[in-house]
Coordinates of C-alpha atoms in Angstrom, one line a residue:
M1322 CA 116.0 144.6 -149.2
D1323 CA 113.3 143.9 -151.6
S1324 CA 111.6 147.1 -153.4
L1325 CA 108.3 146.8 -151.0
S1326 CA 110.5 147.2 -148.0
Q1327 CA 112.3 150.3 -149.4
I1328 CA 109.1 152.0 -150.7
A1329 CA 107.4 150.9 -147.0
L1330 CA 110.5 152.6 -144.7
G1331 CA 110.9 155.5 -147.5
A1332 CA 107.1 156.2 -146.7
A1333 CA 107.1 155.9 -143.4
V1334 CA 110.5 157.9 -142.9
S1335 CA 108.8 161.1 -144.7
V1336 CA 105.4 160.8 -142.7
A1337 CA 107.3 161.0 -139.3
C1338 CA 109.6 163.5 -140.7
M1339 CA 106.7 166.0 -142.3
G1340 CA 104.6 165.4 -139.7
R1341 CA 101.2 167.6 -139.9
R1342 CA 102.7 169.8 -141.8
T1343 CA 101.5 168.3 -145.0
A1344 CA 98.4 165.6 -145.9
V1345 CA 99.9 162.1 -144.9
W1346 CA 99.4 161.0 -148.4
K1347 CA 101.5 163.4 -149.8
A1348 CA 104.8 162.6 -147.6
A1349 CA 104.2 158.6 -147.9
L1350 CA 103.7 159.3 -151.8
A1351 CA 107.0 161.2 -152.0
G1352 CA 108.7 159.3 -149.4
A1353 CA 107.9 155.8 -151.1
V1354 CA 109.3 157.2 -154.6
A1355 CA 112.5 158.4 -152.7
G1356 CA 112.8 155.0 -151.2
T1357 CA 112.5 153.7 -154.2
L1358 CA 115.1 155.9 -156.4
P1359 CA 118.2 153.9 -155.8
D1360 CA 117.3 150.8 -157.0
L1361 CA 116.8 152.1 -160.8
D1362 CA 120.5 151.3 -161.0
S1363 CA 119.7 147.9 -161.5
F1364 CA 118.4 148.9 -165.1
I1365 CA 122.0 150.0 -166.0
N1366 CA 123.8 147.4 -168.4
H1367 CA 127.2 147.7 -167.3
G1368 CA 128.3 145.4 -170.2
D1369 CA 128.3 141.8 -168.9
P1370 CA 126.8 139.8 -165.8
V1371 CA 129.7 140.0 -163.2
R1372 CA 129.6 144.2 -164.0
N1373 CA 125.9 144.3 -163.6
M1374 CA 126.3 142.5 -159.6
T1375 CA 129.2 144.5 -158.5
F1376 CA 128.2 147.7 -159.9
H1377 CA 124.5 147.3 -158.4
R1378 CA 124.0 149.5 -155.3
A1379 CA 127.4 151.5 -156.0
E1380 CA 126.5 155.4 -156.9
S1381 CA 123.1 155.1 -156.1
H1382 CA 123.6 154.2 -152.6
A1383 CA 126.2 156.2 -152.1
L1384 CA 125.2 158.3 -148.9
F1385 CA 127.6 161.2 -149.9
W1386 CA 125.3 161.4 -154.0
Q1387 CA 122.6 161.2 -152.1
T1388 CA 123.1 163.7 -149.8
L1389 CA 123.9 166.1 -153.0
A1390 CA 120.5 165.1 -154.6
S1391 CA 118.3 165.6 -151.7
P1392 CA 117.9 169.1 -152.3
L1393 CA 117.1 168.7 -155.6
L1394 CA 114.4 166.3 -155.2
A1395 CA 113.3 168.0 -152.3
W1396 CA 112.3 171.1 -154.6
A1397 CA 111.0 169.0 -157.0
V1398 CA 108.6 167.2 -154.8
A1399 CA 107.6 171.0 -153.0
W1400 CA 107.2 172.5 -156.4
V1401 CA 104.7 169.2 -157.4
F1402 CA 102.7 169.6 -154.4
K1403 CA 102.7 173.5 -154.4
E1404 CA 104.2 173.8 -151.2
R1405 CA 107.6 175.7 -151.7
G1406 CA 107.7 177.3 -148.2
Q1407 CA 107.9 174.0 -147.0
W1408 CA 111.4 173.4 -148.9
R1409 CA 113.4 172.8 -145.9
A1410 CA 111.0 170.6 -144.4
W1411 CA 111.0 168.1 -147.3
W1412 CA 114.8 168.4 -147.8
L1413 CA 114.9 166.7 -144.6
A1414 CA 112.5 163.9 -145.4
M1415 CA 113.6 163.2 -148.8
W1416 CA 117.6 163.1 -147.6
L1417 CA 116.3 160.8 -144.6
A1418 CA 114.0 158.7 -147.3
L1419 CA 117.1 158.3 -149.6
I1420 CA 120.0 157.0 -146.8
T1421 CA 117.8 154.6 -145.1
H1422 CA 117.5 152.9 -148.2
P1423 CA 121.3 152.2 -148.9
L1424 CA 121.8 151.8 -144.7
L1425 CA 118.9 148.8 -144.7
D1426 CA 120.6 147.4 -147.8
T1427 CA 123.4 147.1 -145.7
M1428 CA 121.6 144.9 -143.2
T1429 CA 121.7 142.2 -146.3
V1430 CA 124.9 140.3 -147.3
Y1431 CA 124.9 141.5 -150.8
G1432 CA 127.3 144.2 -150.3
T1433 CA 126.2 148.4 -150.9
Q1434 CA 129.1 151.0 -151.8
L1435 CA 127.6 153.9 -149.4
G1436 CA 130.9 155.1 -149.1
L1437 CA 131.7 156.2 -152.3
P1438 CA 133.6 158.4 -153.8
F1439 CA 135.8 157.7 -150.6
T1440 CA 135.6 154.0 -150.6
D1441 CA 134.3 151.2 -152.9
H1442 CA 134.2 148.4 -150.4
P1443 CA 131.0 147.0 -150.3
F1444 CA 129.5 146.9 -146.6
G1445 CA 127.3 143.9 -145.5
V1446 CA 126.1 143.2 -142.1
G1447 CA 124.3 140.1 -143.5
S1448 CA 122.0 140.0 -140.5
V1449 CA 118.6 140.2 -142.4
F1450 CA 117.5 138.1 -145.7
I1451 CA 116.5 140.2 -148.8
I1452 CA 112.9 139.4 -148.1
D1453 CA 111.7 139.0 -144.0
P1454 CA 107.9 139.8 -143.5
L1455 CA 108.7 140.7 -139.7
Y1456 CA 110.6 143.4 -141.1
T1457 CA 108.0 144.8 -143.4
L1458 CA 104.9 144.0 -142.2
P1459 CA 104.7 146.7 -139.2
L1460 CA 106.0 149.1 -141.9
L1461 CA 102.9 148.3 -144.0
I1462 CA 100.4 148.0 -141.2
C1463 CA 101.4 151.2 -139.6
T1464 CA 101.7 153.5 -142.2
G1465 CA 98.6 152.2 -143.7
V1466 CA 97.0 152.9 -140.7
A1467 CA 98.8 156.7 -140.4
L1468 CA 97.0 157.6 -144.1
A1469 CA 93.5 156.0 -143.2
R1470 CA 93.4 157.7 -139.4
S1471 CA 94.1 161.8 -139.5
G1472 CA 95.8 163.8 -136.9
H1473 CA 98.1 162.4 -133.9
A1474 CA 96.8 159.1 -133.6
G1475 CA 97.5 158.1 -137.4
L1476 CA 101.3 159.4 -137.0
R1477 CA 102.0 157.5 -133.5
W1478 CA 100.8 154.3 -135.3
N1479 CA 103.4 155.5 -138.1
T1480 CA 106.1 156.2 -135.9
A1481 CA 105.1 152.9 -134.0
G1482 CA 105.7 150.9 -136.9
L1483 CA 109.3 152.5 -137.6
V1484 CA 110.0 151.4 -134.0
I1485 CA 109.0 148.0 -134.4
S1486 CA 110.8 147.5 -138.0
T1487 CA 114.1 149.2 -136.5
L1488 CA 114.3 146.9 -133.1
Y1489 CA 113.7 143.9 -135.1
L1490 CA 116.8 144.7 -137.0
G1491 CA 118.7 144.8 -133.6
W1492 CA 117.2 141.9 -132.6
S1493 CA 118.9 140.2 -136.1
V1494 CA 122.1 141.8 -135.3
L1495 CA 122.1 140.1 -131.3
A1496 CA 120.8 137.1 -133.0
Q1497 CA 123.5 136.7 -135.8
A1498 CA 126.2 137.1 -132.8
H1499 CA 124.7 134.4 -131.0
V1500 CA 125.0 132.0 -133.8
R1501 CA 128.9 133.3 -134.6
G1502 CA 129.3 132.3 -130.7
I1503 CA 127.9 128.6 -131.1
A1504 CA 129.6 128.5 -134.8
E1505 CA 132.8 129.3 -133.8
A1506 CA 132.8 126.9 -130.7
S1507 CA 130.8 124.2 -133.2
L1508 CA 134.4 124.5 -135.5
A1509 CA 136.6 124.9 -132.9
Q1510 CA 134.9 121.1 -131.2
A1511 CA 135.9 119.9 -135.1
G1512 CA 139.0 121.0 -135.1
L1513 CA 138.7 123.1 -138.0
K1514 CA 140.4 126.4 -137.6
P1515 CA 138.5 129.1 -140.2
E1516 CA 140.3 131.7 -142.3
R1517 CA 136.5 133.7 -141.7
V1518 CA 133.3 132.9 -140.9
L1519 CA 129.8 134.0 -142.5
V1520 CA 126.8 134.1 -140.9
T1521 CA 123.7 134.9 -142.5
P1522 CA 120.1 134.1 -142.3
A1523 CA 118.1 131.6 -144.2
P1524 CA 115.2 132.9 -146.2
L1525 CA 112.5 135.0 -145.0
T1526 CA 113.4 134.6 -141.2
T1527 CA 115.7 135.3 -138.4
L1528 CA 115.3 132.0 -136.5
V1529 CA 117.0 129.6 -138.7
W1530 CA 120.7 130.6 -139.7
R1531 CA 123.5 129.3 -142.2
V1532 CA 127.0 129.2 -141.5
V1533 CA 129.6 129.1 -144.1
A1534 CA 133.0 128.9 -142.9
I1535 CA 136.4 128.9 -145.1
T1536 CA 139.5 126.8 -144.1
P1537 CA 142.9 126.8 -145.1
D1538 CA 142.9 123.6 -146.6
D1539 CA 141.1 125.3 -149.7
A1540 CA 137.2 124.0 -148.5
Y1541 CA 134.2 125.6 -147.2
H1542 CA 132.2 123.8 -144.6
E1543 CA 128.7 124.4 -144.5
G1544 CA 126.2 124.3 -141.4
F1545 CA 122.6 125.4 -140.2
H1546 CA 121.5 126.5 -136.6
A1547 CA 117.9 127.2 -135.5
L1548 CA 117.4 129.3 -132.5
A1549 CA 114.9 126.4 -131.6
D1550 CA 117.9 124.0 -131.3
R1551 CA 118.5 124.9 -127.9
L1552 CA 114.9 123.4 -127.1
H1553 CA 116.4 120.0 -127.7
Q1554 CA 120.0 120.6 -127.2
P1555 CA 121.1 122.4 -123.9
Q1556 CA 124.7 123.2 -126.0
P1557 CA 123.6 123.0 -129.5
V1558 CA 126.5 122.2 -131.9
I1559 CA 126.6 122.8 -135.5
R1560 CA 127.3 119.8 -138.2
F1561 CA 129.2 121.0 -140.7
Q1562 CA 129.6 119.5 -144.5
R1563 CA 132.8 119.8 -146.0
H1564 CA 133.0 120.9 -149.6
E1565 CA 136.4 122.1 -151.8
R1566 CA 136.6 125.4 -153.0
G1567 CA 138.6 124.5 -156.4
M1568 CA 141.8 126.9 -155.3
A1569 CA 144.1 125.3 -158.2
L1570 CA 141.8 126.7 -160.6
R1571 CA 141.8 130.0 -159.1
E1572 CA 145.0 129.8 -159.5
A1573 CA 145.3 129.5 -162.8
L1574 CA 143.0 132.5 -163.3
R1575 CA 144.9 134.8 -161.5
G1576 CA 144.8 138.2 -162.8
D1577 CA 141.3 137.5 -164.4
W1578 CA 139.3 140.7 -164.0
N1579 CA 136.3 138.6 -163.5
V1580 CA 137.6 136.2 -160.8
E1581 CA 139.5 139.0 -159.3
R1582 CA 136.2 141.4 -159.0
M1583 CA 133.9 138.5 -157.4
A1584 CA 136.3 137.2 -155.0
W1585 CA 136.8 140.9 -153.8
F1586 CA 133.0 141.4 -153.8
S1587 CA 132.4 138.3 -152.2
H1588 CA 134.8 138.9 -149.0
G1589 CA 136.3 136.1 -150.1
F1590 CA 133.4 133.7 -149.6
Y1591 CA 133.6 132.0 -153.5
R1592 CA 134.4 128.7 -155.0
M1593 CA 135.6 127.5 -158.3
R1594 CA 134.9 124.9 -160.4
E1595 CA 135.2 123.2 -164.2
Q1596 CA 132.7 122.2 -165.9
D1597 CA 131.8 121.3 -169.5
G1598 CA 134.8 122.8 -170.5
Q1599 CA 134.2 126.2 -168.5
A1600 CA 135.8 127.6 -165.3
W1601 CA 132.9 129.0 -162.7
I1602 CA 133.0 131.0 -159.7
T1603 CA 130.2 131.1 -157.2
D1604 CA 129.1 133.6 -155.0
L1605 CA 128.6 131.4 -151.7
R1606 CA 126.6 134.2 -149.6
M1607 CA 123.4 133.9 -151.5
G1608 CA 122.2 130.6 -151.3
Q1609 CA 122.6 127.2 -150.0
E1610 CA 124.3 124.1 -151.2
P1611 CA 124.1 123.5 -154.0
F1612 CA 121.5 126.1 -154.6
Y1613 CA 123.2 129.6 -155.3
T1614 CA 121.9 132.9 -156.8
F1615 CA 125.3 134.3 -158.2
D1616 CA 127.2 131.5 -160.6
F1617 CA 129.1 132.8 -163.5
A1618 CA 131.4 131.1 -166.2
V1619 CA 134.3 133.6 -166.6
A1620 CA 136.6 131.4 -168.6
R1621 CA 136.7 128.4 -171.4
R1622 CA 139.4 125.6 -171.9
D1623 CA 141.7 126.7 -174.4
G1624 CA 144.2 123.8 -175.1
A1625 CA 146.3 123.6 -171.7
A1626 CA 145.5 127.5 -170.6
W1627 CA 142.1 129.3 -170.3
A1628 CA 140.9 132.3 -172.6
A1629 CA 138.5 134.5 -171.0
Q1630 CA 134.9 134.7 -172.1
T1631 CA 132.4 137.1 -171.5
P1632 CA 130.6 136.2 -167.9
V1633 CA 127.8 133.9 -168.4
H1634 CA 125.2 133.7 -165.3
E1635 CA 123.5 131.0 -163.9
M1636 CA 121.0 130.9 -160.9
A1637 CA 120.0 127.5 -159.3
R1638 CA 117.0 128.0 -156.8
I1639 CA 115.9 125.5 -154.0
P1640 CA 112.6 123.3 -155.2
L1641 CA 110.4 125.9 -153.5
R1642 CA 107.8 123.6 -151.8
E1643 CA 110.4 121.3 -150.5
G1644 CA 112.2 124.4 -149.4
L1645 CA 109.7 125.7 -147.2
Q1646 CA 108.7 122.5 -145.9
W1647 CA 112.1 122.1 -144.8
L1648 CA 112.4 125.6 -143.8
G1649 CA 109.4 125.1 -141.3
R1650 CA 110.5 122.2 -139.9
R1651 CA 114.2 123.6 -139.0
M1652 CA 112.4 126.4 -137.3
L1653 CA 111.1 124.0 -135.2
G1654 CA 114.5 122.3 -134.4
D1655 CA 114.1 119.6 -136.5
T1656 CA 117.7 118.8 -137.7
T1657 CA 116.7 116.9 -141.1
P1658 CA 119.1 118.0 -143.7
P1659 CA 117.6 120.6 -146.5
P1660 CA 116.8 119.5 -149.8

């Protein structure tokens, strides 16, 4: 999730844990810092864009290493605030603020390696977008009230923010499962038998969903569904558009580290293409046709063969104004194709 959400969550968790053992502002400040610490790994340069992408959310997001680091962080907080007698309480607060960061990240589709060092599997539920105001605002508002009001009333507001935001995550999982059912029925109706299906929310909302289906004919199919579609169709059907995956190019580059790494990290939701003498691999999970966040040139033509190159990252974003206008219409059930 975005840094603001992680700061808000860390602050709220720490305030809830510390209760009246310390000043609310101290608990909120320490929790906000702990809640954003794991993302400092984004400043590490691993040597090229593919490594930077796939090694993000790794050790710093691993529950095992965070658990080992939490007592040291708690000791530092207790020392700064001159509350060494509260070290055990700070330990619990800092541990919870740390581990809730990767757990929240896991709700997005990116991939969080929270099982290290036991497994490097990039976990991703994919039920919330990286920025979702309906998740973040309750935390910000309720923790802000807790800072402004003293006593049990303020703490109750903080707890309410945590409850509301957590219930929203639960709602996102239920909505995702609902859309998956519609997607599978729509694919079957279209005569498609996908190898894998991805269901993720559109930017900023869980009211509109994007579906990507990988089929055995070396293609992927993209479609959209809004929960409001049911208002216009008793039994809504998702319409899919077919696109080529470029698997012939994939075979030509089999064994290339960058290609294999992206194929693994994206859980198979990728495409390949040749453009201007370069081979490109695209993560299909983040973005939408033809705009994708992670698109990498990984090889260049060398006669009839391919030569590896240092990856080059390009990102294409949907025009903001047109994208937001389409999203607003789509939330109301308008089936106009995206820009």
